[in-house]
mmCIF file with all atom_site columns, C-alpha atoms in Angstrom:
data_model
loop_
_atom_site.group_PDB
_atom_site.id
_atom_site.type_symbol
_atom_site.label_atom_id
_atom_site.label_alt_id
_atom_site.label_comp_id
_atom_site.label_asym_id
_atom_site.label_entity_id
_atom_site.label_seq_id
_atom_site.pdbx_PDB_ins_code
_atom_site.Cartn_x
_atom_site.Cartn_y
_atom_site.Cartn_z
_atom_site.occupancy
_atom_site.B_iso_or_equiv
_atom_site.pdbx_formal_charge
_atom_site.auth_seq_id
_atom_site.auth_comp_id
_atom_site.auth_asym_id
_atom_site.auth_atom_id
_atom_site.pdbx_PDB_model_num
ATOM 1   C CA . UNK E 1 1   ? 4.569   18.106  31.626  1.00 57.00 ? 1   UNK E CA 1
ATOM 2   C CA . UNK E 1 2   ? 6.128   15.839  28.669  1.00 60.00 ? 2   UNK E CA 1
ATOM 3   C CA . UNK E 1 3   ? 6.460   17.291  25.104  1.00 65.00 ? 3   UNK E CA 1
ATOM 4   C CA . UNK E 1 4   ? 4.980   15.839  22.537  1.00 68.00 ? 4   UNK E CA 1
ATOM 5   C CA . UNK E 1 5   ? 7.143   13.925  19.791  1.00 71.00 ? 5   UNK E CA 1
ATOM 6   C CA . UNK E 1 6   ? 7.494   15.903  16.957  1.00 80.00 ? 6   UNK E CA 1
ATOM 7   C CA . UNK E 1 7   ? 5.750   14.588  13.819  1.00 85.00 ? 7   UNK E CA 1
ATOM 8   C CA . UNK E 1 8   ? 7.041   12.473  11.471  1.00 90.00 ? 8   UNK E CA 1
ATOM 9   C CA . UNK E 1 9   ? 6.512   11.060  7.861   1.00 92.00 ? 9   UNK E CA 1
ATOM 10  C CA . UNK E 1 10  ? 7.557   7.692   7.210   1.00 93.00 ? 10  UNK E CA 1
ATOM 11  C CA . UNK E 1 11  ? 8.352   7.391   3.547   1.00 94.00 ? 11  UNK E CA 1
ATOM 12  C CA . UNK E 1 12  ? 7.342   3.685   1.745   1.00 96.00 ? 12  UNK E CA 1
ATOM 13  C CA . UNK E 1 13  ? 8.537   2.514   -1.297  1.00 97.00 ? 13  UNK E CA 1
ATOM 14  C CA . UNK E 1 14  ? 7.789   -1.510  -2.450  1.00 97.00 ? 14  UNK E CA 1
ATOM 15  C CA . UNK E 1 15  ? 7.723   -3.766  -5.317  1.00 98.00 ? 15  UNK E CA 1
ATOM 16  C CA . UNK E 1 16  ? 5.139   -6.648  -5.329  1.00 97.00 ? 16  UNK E CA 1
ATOM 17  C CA . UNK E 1 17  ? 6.158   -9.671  -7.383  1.00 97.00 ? 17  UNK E CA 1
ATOM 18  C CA . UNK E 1 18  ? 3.280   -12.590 -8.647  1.00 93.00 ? 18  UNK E CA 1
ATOM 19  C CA . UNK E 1 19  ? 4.118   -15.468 -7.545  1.00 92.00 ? 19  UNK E CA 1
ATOM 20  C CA . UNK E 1 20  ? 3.086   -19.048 -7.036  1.00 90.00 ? 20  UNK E CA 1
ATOM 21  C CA . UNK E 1 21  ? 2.838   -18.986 -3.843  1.00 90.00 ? 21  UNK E CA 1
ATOM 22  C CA . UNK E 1 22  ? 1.139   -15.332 -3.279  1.00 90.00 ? 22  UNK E CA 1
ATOM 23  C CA . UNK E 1 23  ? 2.307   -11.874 -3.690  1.00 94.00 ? 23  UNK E CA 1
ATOM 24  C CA . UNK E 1 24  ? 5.840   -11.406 -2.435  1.00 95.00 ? 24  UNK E CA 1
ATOM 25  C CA . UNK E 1 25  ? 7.075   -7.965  -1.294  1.00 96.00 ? 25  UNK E CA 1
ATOM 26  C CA . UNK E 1 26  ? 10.527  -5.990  -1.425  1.00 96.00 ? 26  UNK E CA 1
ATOM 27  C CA . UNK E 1 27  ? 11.239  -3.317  0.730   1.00 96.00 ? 27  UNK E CA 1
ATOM 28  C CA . UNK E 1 28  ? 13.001  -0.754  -2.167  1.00 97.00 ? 28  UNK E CA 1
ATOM 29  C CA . UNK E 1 29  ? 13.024  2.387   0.807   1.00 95.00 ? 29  UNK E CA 1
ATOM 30  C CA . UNK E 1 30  ? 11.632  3.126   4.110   1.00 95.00 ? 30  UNK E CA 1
ATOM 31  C CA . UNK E 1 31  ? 12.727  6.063   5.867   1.00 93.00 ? 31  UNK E CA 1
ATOM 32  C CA . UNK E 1 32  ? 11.058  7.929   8.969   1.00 91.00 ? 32  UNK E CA 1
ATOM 33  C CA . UNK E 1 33  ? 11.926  11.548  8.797   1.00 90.00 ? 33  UNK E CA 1
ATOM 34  C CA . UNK E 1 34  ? 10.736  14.812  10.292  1.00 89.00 ? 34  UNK E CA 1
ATOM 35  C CA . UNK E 1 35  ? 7.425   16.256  9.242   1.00 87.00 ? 35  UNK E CA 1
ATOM 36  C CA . UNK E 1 36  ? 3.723   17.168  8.816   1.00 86.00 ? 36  UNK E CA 1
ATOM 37  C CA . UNK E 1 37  ? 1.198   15.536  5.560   1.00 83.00 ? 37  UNK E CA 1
ATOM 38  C CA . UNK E 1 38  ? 0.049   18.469  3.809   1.00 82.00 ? 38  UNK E CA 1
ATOM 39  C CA . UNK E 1 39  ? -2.981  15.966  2.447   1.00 77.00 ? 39  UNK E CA 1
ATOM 40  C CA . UNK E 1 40  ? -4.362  12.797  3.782   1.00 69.00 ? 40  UNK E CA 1
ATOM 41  C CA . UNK E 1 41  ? -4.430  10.871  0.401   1.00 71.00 ? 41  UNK E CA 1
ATOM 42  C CA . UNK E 1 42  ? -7.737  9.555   -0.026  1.00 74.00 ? 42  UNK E CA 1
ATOM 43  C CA . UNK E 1 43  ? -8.180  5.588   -0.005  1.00 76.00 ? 43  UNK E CA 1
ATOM 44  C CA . UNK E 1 44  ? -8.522  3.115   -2.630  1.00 74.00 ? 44  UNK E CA 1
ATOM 45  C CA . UNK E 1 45  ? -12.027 3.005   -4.293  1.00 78.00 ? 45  UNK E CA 1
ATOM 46  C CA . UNK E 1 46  ? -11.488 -0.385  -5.706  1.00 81.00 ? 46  UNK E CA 1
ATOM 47  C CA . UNK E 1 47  ? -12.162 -3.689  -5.263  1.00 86.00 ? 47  UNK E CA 1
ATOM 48  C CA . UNK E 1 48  ? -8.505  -4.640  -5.134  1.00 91.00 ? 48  UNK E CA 1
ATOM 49  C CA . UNK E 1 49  ? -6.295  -2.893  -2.662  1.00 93.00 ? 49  UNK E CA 1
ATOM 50  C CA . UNK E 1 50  ? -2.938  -2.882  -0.584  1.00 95.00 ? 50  UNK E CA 1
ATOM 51  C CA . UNK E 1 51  ? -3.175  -1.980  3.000   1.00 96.00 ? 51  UNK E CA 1
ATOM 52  C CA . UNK E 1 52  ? -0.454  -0.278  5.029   1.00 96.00 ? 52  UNK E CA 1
ATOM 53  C CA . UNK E 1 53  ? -1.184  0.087   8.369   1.00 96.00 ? 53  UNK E CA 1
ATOM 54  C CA . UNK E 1 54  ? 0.440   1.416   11.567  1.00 96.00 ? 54  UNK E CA 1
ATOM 55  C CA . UNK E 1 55  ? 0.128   -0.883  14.384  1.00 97.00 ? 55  UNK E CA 1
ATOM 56  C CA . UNK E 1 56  ? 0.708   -0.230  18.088  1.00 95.00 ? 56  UNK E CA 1
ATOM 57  C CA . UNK E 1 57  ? 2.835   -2.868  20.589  1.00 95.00 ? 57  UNK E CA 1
ATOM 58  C CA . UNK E 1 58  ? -0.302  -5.009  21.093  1.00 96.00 ? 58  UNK E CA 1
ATOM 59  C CA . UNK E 1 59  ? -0.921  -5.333  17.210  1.00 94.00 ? 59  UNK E CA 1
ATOM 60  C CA . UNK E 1 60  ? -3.497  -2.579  17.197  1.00 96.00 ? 60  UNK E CA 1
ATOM 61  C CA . UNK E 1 61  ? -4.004  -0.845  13.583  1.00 95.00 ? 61  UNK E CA 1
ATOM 62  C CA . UNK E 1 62  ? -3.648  2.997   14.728  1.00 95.00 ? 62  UNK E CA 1
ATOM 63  C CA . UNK E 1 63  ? -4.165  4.042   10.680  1.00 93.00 ? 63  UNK E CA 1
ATOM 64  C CA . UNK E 1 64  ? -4.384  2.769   7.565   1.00 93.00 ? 64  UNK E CA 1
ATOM 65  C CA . UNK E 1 65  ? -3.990  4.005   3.828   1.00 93.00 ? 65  UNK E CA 1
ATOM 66  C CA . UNK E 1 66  ? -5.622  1.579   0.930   1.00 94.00 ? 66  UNK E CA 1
ATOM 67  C CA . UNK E 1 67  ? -4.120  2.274   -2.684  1.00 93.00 ? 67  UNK E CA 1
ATOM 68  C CA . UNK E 1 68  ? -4.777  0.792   -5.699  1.00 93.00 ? 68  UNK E CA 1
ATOM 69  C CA . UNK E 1 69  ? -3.612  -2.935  -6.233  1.00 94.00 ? 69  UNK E CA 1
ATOM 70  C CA . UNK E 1 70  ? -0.312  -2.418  -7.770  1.00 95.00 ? 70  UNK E CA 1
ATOM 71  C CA . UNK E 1 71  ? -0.285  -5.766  -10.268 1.00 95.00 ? 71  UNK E CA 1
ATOM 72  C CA . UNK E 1 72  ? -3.866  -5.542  -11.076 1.00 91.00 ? 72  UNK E CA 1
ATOM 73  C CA . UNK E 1 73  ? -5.313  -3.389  -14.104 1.00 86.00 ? 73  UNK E CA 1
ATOM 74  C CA . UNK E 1 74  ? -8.326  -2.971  -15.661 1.00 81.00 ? 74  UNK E CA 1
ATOM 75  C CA . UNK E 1 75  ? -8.114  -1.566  -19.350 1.00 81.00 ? 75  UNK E CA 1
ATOM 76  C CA . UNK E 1 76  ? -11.060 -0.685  -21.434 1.00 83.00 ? 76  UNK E CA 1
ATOM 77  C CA . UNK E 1 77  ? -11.045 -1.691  -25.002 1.00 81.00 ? 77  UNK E CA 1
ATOM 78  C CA . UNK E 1 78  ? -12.742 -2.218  -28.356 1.00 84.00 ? 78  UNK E CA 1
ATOM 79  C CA . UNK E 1 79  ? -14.955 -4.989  -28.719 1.00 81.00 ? 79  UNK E CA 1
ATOM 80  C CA . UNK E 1 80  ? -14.512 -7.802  -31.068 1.00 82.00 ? 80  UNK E CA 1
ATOM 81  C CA . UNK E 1 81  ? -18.153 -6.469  -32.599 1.00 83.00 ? 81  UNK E CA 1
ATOM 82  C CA . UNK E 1 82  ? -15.640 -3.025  -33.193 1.00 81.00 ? 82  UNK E CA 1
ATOM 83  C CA . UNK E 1 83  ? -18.560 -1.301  -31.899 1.00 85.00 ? 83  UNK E CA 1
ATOM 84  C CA . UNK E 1 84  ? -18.734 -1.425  -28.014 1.00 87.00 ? 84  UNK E CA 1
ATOM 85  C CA . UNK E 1 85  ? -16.201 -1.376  -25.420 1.00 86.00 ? 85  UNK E CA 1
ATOM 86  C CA . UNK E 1 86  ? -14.907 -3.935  -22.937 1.00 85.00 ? 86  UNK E CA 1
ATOM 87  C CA . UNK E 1 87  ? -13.161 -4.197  -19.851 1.00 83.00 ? 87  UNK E CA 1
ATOM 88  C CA . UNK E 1 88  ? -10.662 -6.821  -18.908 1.00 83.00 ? 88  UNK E CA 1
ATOM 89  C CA . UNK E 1 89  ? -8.369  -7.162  -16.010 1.00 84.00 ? 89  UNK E CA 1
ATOM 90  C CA . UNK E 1 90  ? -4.411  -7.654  -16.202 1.00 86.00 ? 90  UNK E CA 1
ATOM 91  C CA . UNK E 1 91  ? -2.278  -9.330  -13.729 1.00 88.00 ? 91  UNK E CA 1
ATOM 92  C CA . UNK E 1 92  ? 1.111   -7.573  -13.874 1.00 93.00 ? 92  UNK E CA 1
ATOM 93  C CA . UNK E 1 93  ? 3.974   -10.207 -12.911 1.00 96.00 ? 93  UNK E CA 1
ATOM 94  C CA . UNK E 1 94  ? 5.530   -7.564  -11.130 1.00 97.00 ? 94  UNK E CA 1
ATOM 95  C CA . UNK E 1 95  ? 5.212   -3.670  -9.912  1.00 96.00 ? 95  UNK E CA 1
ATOM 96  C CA . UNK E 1 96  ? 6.147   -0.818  -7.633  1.00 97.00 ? 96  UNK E CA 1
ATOM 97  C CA . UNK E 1 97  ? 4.561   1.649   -5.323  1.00 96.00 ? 97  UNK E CA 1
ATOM 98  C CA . UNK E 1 98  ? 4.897   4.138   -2.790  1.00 96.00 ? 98  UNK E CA 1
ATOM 99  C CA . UNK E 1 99  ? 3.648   5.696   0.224   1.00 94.00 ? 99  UNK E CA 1
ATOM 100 C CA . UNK E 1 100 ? 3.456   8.442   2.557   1.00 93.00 ? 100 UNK E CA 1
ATOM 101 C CA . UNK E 1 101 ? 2.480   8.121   6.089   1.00 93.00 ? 101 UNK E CA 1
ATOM 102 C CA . UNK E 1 102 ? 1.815   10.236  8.804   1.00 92.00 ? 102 UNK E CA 1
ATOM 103 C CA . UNK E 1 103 ? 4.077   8.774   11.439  1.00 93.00 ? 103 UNK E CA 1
ATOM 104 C CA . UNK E 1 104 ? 1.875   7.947   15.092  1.00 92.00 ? 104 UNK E CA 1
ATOM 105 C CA . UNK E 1 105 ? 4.099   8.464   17.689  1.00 91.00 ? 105 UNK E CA 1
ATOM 106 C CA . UNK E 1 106 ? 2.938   5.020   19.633  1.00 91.00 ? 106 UNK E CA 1
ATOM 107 C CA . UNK E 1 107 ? 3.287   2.939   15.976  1.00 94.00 ? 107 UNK E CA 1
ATOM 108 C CA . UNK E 1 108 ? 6.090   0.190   15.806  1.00 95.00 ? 108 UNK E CA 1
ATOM 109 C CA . UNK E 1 109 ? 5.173   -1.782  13.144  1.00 96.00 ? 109 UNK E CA 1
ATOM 110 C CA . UNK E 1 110 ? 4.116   -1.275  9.512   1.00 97.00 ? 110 UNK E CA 1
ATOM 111 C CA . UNK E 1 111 ? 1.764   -4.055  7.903   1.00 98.00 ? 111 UNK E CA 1
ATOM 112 C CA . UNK E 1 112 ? 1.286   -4.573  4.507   1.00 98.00 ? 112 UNK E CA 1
ATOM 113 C CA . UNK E 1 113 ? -1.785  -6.382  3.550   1.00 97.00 ? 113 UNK E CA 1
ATOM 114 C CA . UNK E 1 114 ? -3.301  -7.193  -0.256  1.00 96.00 ? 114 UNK E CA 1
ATOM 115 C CA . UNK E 1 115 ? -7.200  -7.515  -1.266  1.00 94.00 ? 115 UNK E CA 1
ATOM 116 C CA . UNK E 1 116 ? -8.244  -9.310  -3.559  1.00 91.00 ? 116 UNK E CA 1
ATOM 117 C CA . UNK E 1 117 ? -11.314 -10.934 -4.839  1.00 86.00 ? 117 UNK E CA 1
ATOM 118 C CA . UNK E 1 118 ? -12.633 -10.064 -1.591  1.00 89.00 ? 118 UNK E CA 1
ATOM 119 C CA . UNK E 1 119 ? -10.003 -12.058 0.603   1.00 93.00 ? 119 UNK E CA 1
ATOM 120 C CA . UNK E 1 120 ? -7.126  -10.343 2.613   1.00 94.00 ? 120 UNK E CA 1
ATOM 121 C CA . UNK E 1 121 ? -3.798  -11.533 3.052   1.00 95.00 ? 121 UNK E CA 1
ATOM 122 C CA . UNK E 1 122 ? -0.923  -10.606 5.013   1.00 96.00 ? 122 UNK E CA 1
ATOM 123 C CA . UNK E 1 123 ? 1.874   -9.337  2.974   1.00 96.00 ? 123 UNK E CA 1
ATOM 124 C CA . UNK E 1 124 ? 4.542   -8.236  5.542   1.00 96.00 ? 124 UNK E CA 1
ATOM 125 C CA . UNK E 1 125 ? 5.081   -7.078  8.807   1.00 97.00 ? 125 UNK E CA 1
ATOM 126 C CA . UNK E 1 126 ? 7.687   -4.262  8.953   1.00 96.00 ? 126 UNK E CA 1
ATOM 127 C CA . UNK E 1 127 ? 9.911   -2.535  11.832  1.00 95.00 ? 127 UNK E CA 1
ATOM 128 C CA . UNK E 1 128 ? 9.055   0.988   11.581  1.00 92.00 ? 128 UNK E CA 1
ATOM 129 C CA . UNK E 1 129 ? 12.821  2.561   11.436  1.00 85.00 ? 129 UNK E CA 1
ATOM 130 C CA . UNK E 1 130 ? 14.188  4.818   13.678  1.00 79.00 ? 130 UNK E CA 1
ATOM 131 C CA . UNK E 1 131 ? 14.296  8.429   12.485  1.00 68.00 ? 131 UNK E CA 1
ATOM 132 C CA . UNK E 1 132 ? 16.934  9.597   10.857  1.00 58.00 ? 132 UNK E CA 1
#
């Protein structure tokens, strides 16, 4: 009877960068190391997202996290009346983030996907590194 692979976190870290021709991405860290998530982190609850998901050999998404939309903000602030609030939404030019995934042991690749006003694109696809 085979063993099963130990678990493994694969640890994420990106910066996103505006750009005229989309959203370009830059790998600052990805390591695959030994271990368990305490947590699940729960998934964005916006309307603009990043995707990371695990995908299998045929291109099958085995799990996903959704985080907030690095370069977009939305910042409340006083009216021009000085009276009532408003809300407005920033593009950043550029910003970072970081994830930690439980590692499925039949995952290869890591995809990173953004959502925005309701259309997805395809960021990257990404090796997932051997453990170290």
């Amino acid at each position: 009877m085979a063993t099963p692979a130990p678990a493994q976190l694969l640890f994420l870290s990106c910066r996103l960068s505006a750009e005229a021709l989309g959203t370009r991405v830059e790998v600052l860290q990805m390591e695959a190391v030994a271990g368990e998530l305490r947590t699940a982190p729960a998934d964005a609850d916006t309307p603009d997202f990043v995707r990371v998901s695990q995908l299998n050999r045929q291109g099958k998404s085995l799990a996903q996290a959704m985080l907030p939309h690095p370069l977009r903000r939305s910042v409340e602030h006083v009216g021009d009346d000085h009276r009532t609030f408003q809300r407005s939404e920033l593009v950043l030019p550029t910003a970072e983030f970081f994830v930690r995934l439980a590692l499925r042991p039949d995952a290869v690749t890591i995809r990173i996907e953004e959502s925005t006003g309701g259309k997805t694109a395809l960021l990257t696809d990404l090796p997932i590194p051997p453990k170290s």
